[in-house]
PDB file of C-alpha atoms in Angstrom:
ATOM      1  CA  UNK A   1      16.962 -20.524  34.517  1.00 78.00           C
ATOM      2  CA  UNK A   2      20.366 -20.635  35.258  1.00 86.00           C
ATOM      3  CA  UNK A   3      22.336 -17.475  36.060  1.00 95.00           C
ATOM      4  CA  UNK A   4      25.737 -17.106  34.592  1.00 97.00           C
ATOM      5  CA  UNK A   5      28.727 -15.379  36.370  1.00 97.00           C
ATOM      6  CA  UNK A   6      32.288 -15.061  34.478  1.00 97.00           C
ATOM      7  CA  UNK A   7      35.580 -14.565  35.545  1.00 97.00           C
ATOM      8  CA  UNK A   8      38.874 -15.008  35.215  1.00 98.00           C
ATOM      9  CA  UNK A   9      39.425 -11.658  32.311  1.00 97.00           C
ATOM     10  CA  UNK A  10      42.086  -9.716  32.582  1.00 97.00           C
ATOM     11  CA  UNK A  11      45.552  -7.658  30.764  1.00 98.00           C
ATOM     12  CA  UNK A  12      47.693 -10.369  29.421  1.00 98.00           C
ATOM     13  CA  UNK A  13      50.687 -10.054  27.136  1.00 98.00           C
ATOM     14  CA  UNK A  14      50.918 -11.299  23.926  1.00 98.00           C
ATOM     15  CA  UNK A  15      51.842 -14.642  23.889  1.00 98.00           C
ATOM     16  CA  UNK A  16      50.588 -15.617  27.797  1.00 98.00           C
ATOM     17  CA  UNK A  17      47.719 -17.315  28.687  1.00 98.00           C
ATOM     18  CA  UNK A  18      44.514 -16.727  30.706  1.00 98.00           C
ATOM     19  CA  UNK A  19      41.515 -18.875  31.904  1.00 98.00           C
ATOM     20  CA  UNK A  20      37.990 -18.196  31.789  1.00 98.00           C
ATOM     21  CA  UNK A  21      35.629 -19.693  34.688  1.00 98.00           C
ATOM     22  CA  UNK A  22      31.551 -19.931  34.350  1.00 98.00           C
ATOM     23  CA  UNK A  23      30.247 -19.829  36.877  1.00 97.00           C
ATOM     24  CA  UNK A  24      26.484 -21.051  37.118  1.00 95.00           C
ATOM     25  CA  UNK A  25      23.619 -21.006  40.138  1.00 93.00           C
ATOM     26  CA  UNK A  26      20.068 -22.739  39.071  1.00 86.00           C
ATOM     27  CA  UNK A  27      18.394 -26.601  38.480  1.00 85.00           C
ATOM     28  CA  UNK A  28      19.966 -29.042  35.678  1.00 89.00           C
ATOM     29  CA  UNK A  29      23.161 -27.108  35.246  1.00 91.00           C
ATOM     30  CA  UNK A  30      24.639 -31.316  33.622  1.00 91.00           C
ATOM     31  CA  UNK A  31      21.412 -31.016  31.060  1.00 92.00           C
ATOM     32  CA  UNK A  32      22.735 -27.744  29.407  1.00 94.00           C
ATOM     33  CA  UNK A  33      25.091 -27.109  26.942  1.00 96.00           C
ATOM     34  CA  UNK A  34      27.299 -24.186  27.333  1.00 97.00           C
ATOM     35  CA  UNK A  35      29.132 -21.693  25.140  1.00 97.00           C
ATOM     36  CA  UNK A  36      32.095 -19.263  24.801  1.00 98.00           C
ATOM     37  CA  UNK A  37      31.358 -15.977  22.783  1.00 98.00           C
ATOM     38  CA  UNK A  38      33.426 -12.982  22.320  1.00 98.00           C
ATOM     39  CA  UNK A  39      32.751  -9.699  20.848  1.00 98.00           C
ATOM     40  CA  UNK A  40      35.813  -7.383  20.050  1.00 97.00           C
ATOM     41  CA  UNK A  41      35.281  -3.248  19.880  1.00 92.00           C
ATOM     42  CA  UNK A  42      33.639  -2.155  17.252  1.00 94.00           C
ATOM     43  CA  UNK A  43      32.836  -5.980  15.424  1.00 96.00           C
ATOM     44  CA  UNK A  44      29.498  -8.371  16.701  1.00 97.00           C
ATOM     45  CA  UNK A  45      29.470 -10.996  18.647  1.00 97.00           C
ATOM     46  CA  UNK A  46      30.709 -14.394  17.500  1.00 97.00           C
ATOM     47  CA  UNK A  47      30.661 -17.722  19.398  1.00 97.00           C
ATOM     48  CA  UNK A  48      34.055 -18.894  19.880  1.00 98.00           C
ATOM     49  CA  UNK A  49      33.860 -22.633  21.614  1.00 97.00           C
ATOM     50  CA  UNK A  50      30.683 -24.747  22.833  1.00 97.00           C
ATOM     51  CA  UNK A  51      30.923 -27.987  25.231  1.00 97.00           C
ATOM     52  CA  UNK A  52      27.693 -30.379  24.898  1.00 95.00           C
ATOM     53  CA  UNK A  53      25.598 -31.560  28.002  1.00 92.00           C
ATOM     54  CA  UNK A  54      26.282 -34.012  30.329  1.00 80.00           C
ATOM     55  CA  UNK A  55      29.991 -35.794  29.133  1.00 72.00           C
ATOM     56  CA  UNK A  56      30.204 -32.596  27.207  1.00 78.00           C
ATOM     57  CA  UNK A  57      31.533 -33.075  23.394  1.00 92.00           C
ATOM     58  CA  UNK A  58      33.500 -29.877  22.429  1.00 94.00           C
ATOM     59  CA  UNK A  59      33.581 -27.587  19.678  1.00 96.00           C
ATOM     60  CA  UNK A  60      36.127 -24.549  19.162  1.00 97.00           C
ATOM     61  CA  UNK A  61      36.186 -22.013  15.948  1.00 96.00           C
ATOM     62  CA  UNK A  62      38.978 -22.807  13.103  1.00 96.00           C
ATOM     63  CA  UNK A  63      40.423 -18.282  14.547  1.00 94.00           C
ATOM     64  CA  UNK A  64      41.248 -20.005  17.911  1.00 97.00           C
ATOM     65  CA  UNK A  65      41.306 -23.861  17.412  1.00 96.00           C
ATOM     66  CA  UNK A  66      44.873 -24.833  19.003  1.00 97.00           C
ATOM     67  CA  UNK A  67      45.181 -22.166  21.144  1.00 98.00           C
ATOM     68  CA  UNK A  68      41.542 -22.684  23.108  1.00 98.00           C
ATOM     69  CA  UNK A  69      39.753 -25.332  25.199  1.00 97.00           C
ATOM     70  CA  UNK A  70      36.446 -25.482  26.210  1.00 97.00           C
ATOM     71  CA  UNK A  71      35.718 -27.407  29.938  1.00 96.00           C
ATOM     72  CA  UNK A  72      32.747 -28.376  31.998  1.00 95.00           C
ATOM     73  CA  UNK A  73      32.951 -29.737  35.878  1.00 94.00           C
ATOM     74  CA  UNK A  74      29.502 -30.694  35.974  1.00 93.00           C
ATOM     75  CA  UNK A  75      29.720 -30.997  39.600  1.00 93.00           C
ATOM     76  CA  UNK A  76      31.074 -27.958  40.634  1.00 95.00           C
ATOM     77  CA  UNK A  77      28.458 -26.524  37.811  1.00 95.00           C
ATOM     78  CA  UNK A  78      30.882 -24.887  35.809  1.00 96.00           C
ATOM     79  CA  UNK A  79      32.586 -24.364  32.655  1.00 97.00           C
ATOM     80  CA  UNK A  80      35.810 -23.126  31.930  1.00 98.00           C
ATOM     81  CA  UNK A  81      37.743 -21.906  28.713  1.00 98.00           C
ATOM     82  CA  UNK A  82      41.751 -22.106  28.555  1.00 98.00           C
ATOM     83  CA  UNK A  83      43.091 -20.130  26.260  1.00 98.00           C
ATOM     84  CA  UNK A  84      46.911 -20.200  25.708  1.00 98.00           C
ATOM     85  CA  UNK A  85      49.398 -18.035  23.084  1.00 98.00           C
ATOM     86  CA  UNK A  86      47.060 -15.081  23.110  1.00 98.00           C
ATOM     87  CA  UNK A  87      47.272 -12.519  20.520  1.00 98.00           C
ATOM     88  CA  UNK A  88      45.832  -8.544  20.054  1.00 97.00           C
ATOM     89  CA  UNK A  89      43.148  -9.792  18.405  1.00 96.00           C
ATOM     90  CA  UNK A  90      41.740 -12.156  21.337  1.00 98.00           C
ATOM     91  CA  UNK A  91      41.281  -8.752  22.879  1.00 98.00           C
ATOM     92  CA  UNK A  92      37.124  -8.638  23.983  1.00 98.00           C
ATOM     93  CA  UNK A  93      34.328  -9.022  26.046  1.00 98.00           C
ATOM     94  CA  UNK A  94      34.003 -12.514  26.576  1.00 98.00           C
ATOM     95  CA  UNK A  95      30.189 -13.958  27.681  1.00 98.00           C
ATOM     96  CA  UNK A  96      29.844 -17.646  28.692  1.00 98.00           C
ATOM     97  CA  UNK A  97      26.091 -18.460  27.630  1.00 97.00           C
ATOM     98  CA  UNK A  98      23.492 -21.322  27.986  1.00 96.00           C
ATOM     99  CA  UNK A  99      20.570 -22.987  26.586  1.00 92.00           C
ATOM    100  CA  UNK A 100      19.871 -26.416  24.905  1.00 89.00           C
ATOM    101  CA  UNK A 101      21.284 -29.759  24.535  1.00 91.00           C
ATOM    102  CA  UNK A 102      24.161 -29.799  22.027  1.00 92.00           C
ATOM    103  CA  UNK A 103      26.220 -27.565  20.434  1.00 95.00           C
ATOM    104  CA  UNK A 104      25.402 -26.512  16.693  1.00 93.00           C
ATOM    105  CA  UNK A 105      28.824 -25.879  15.793  1.00 91.00           C
ATOM    106  CA  UNK A 106      30.570 -23.112  18.072  1.00 93.00           C
ATOM    107  CA  UNK A 107      27.224 -22.194  19.655  1.00 94.00           C
ATOM    108  CA  UNK A 108      24.652 -23.837  21.691  1.00 94.00           C
ATOM    109  CA  UNK A 109      22.089 -24.614  19.716  1.00 93.00           C
ATOM    110  CA  UNK A 110      19.682 -21.976  21.439  1.00 94.00           C
ATOM    111  CA  UNK A 111      20.936 -19.579  24.109  1.00 94.00           C
ATOM    112  CA  UNK A 112      18.593 -19.469  26.929  1.00 93.00           C
ATOM    113  CA  UNK A 113      20.697 -17.397  29.650  1.00 95.00           C
ATOM    114  CA  UNK A 114      23.721 -15.113  29.516  1.00 97.00           C
ATOM    115  CA  UNK A 115      26.555 -14.130  31.655  1.00 97.00           C
ATOM    116  CA  UNK A 116      27.471 -10.212  31.865  1.00 97.00           C
ATOM    117  CA  UNK A 117      30.327 -11.173  30.228  1.00 97.00           C
ATOM    118  CA  UNK A 118      34.564  -9.810  31.130  1.00 98.00           C
ATOM    119  CA  UNK A 119      37.242  -8.375  29.543  1.00 98.00           C
ATOM    120  CA  UNK A 120      40.160  -9.827  27.908  1.00 98.00           C
ATOM    121  CA  UNK A 121      42.479  -7.537  26.806  1.00 98.00           C
ATOM    122  CA  UNK A 122      46.069  -8.981  25.147  1.00 98.00           C
ATOM    123  CA  UNK A 123      48.936  -5.771  24.622  1.00 97.00           C
ATOM    124  CA  UNK A 124      52.186  -5.116  26.013  1.00 95.00           C
TER     125      UNK A 124
END
């Protein structure tokens, strides 16, 4: 089973950018779909972006479409979330998740592993 570690969170001003990374260890990285989820204070966790296995078809939720991009590097066992034009409402803990082979919309069709999360704060 994969183990996932996110990094790249922090404090950024509105309109700024961050790139989150998800480093995976374990067997079969390229066969997993990966999703990015976020949980804002007082709200439920929501899936915002997903990339399928191997070549990686990508999907992003309408709430972040045009601002966030998900990608993967199978040679580095890493998945990324590029976040541009950040808004205060993007403040949340961001989680990487892995499971299944494909995406069901902006989430993997199943989730077998979660990272510990990384905090993103958008504030002036």
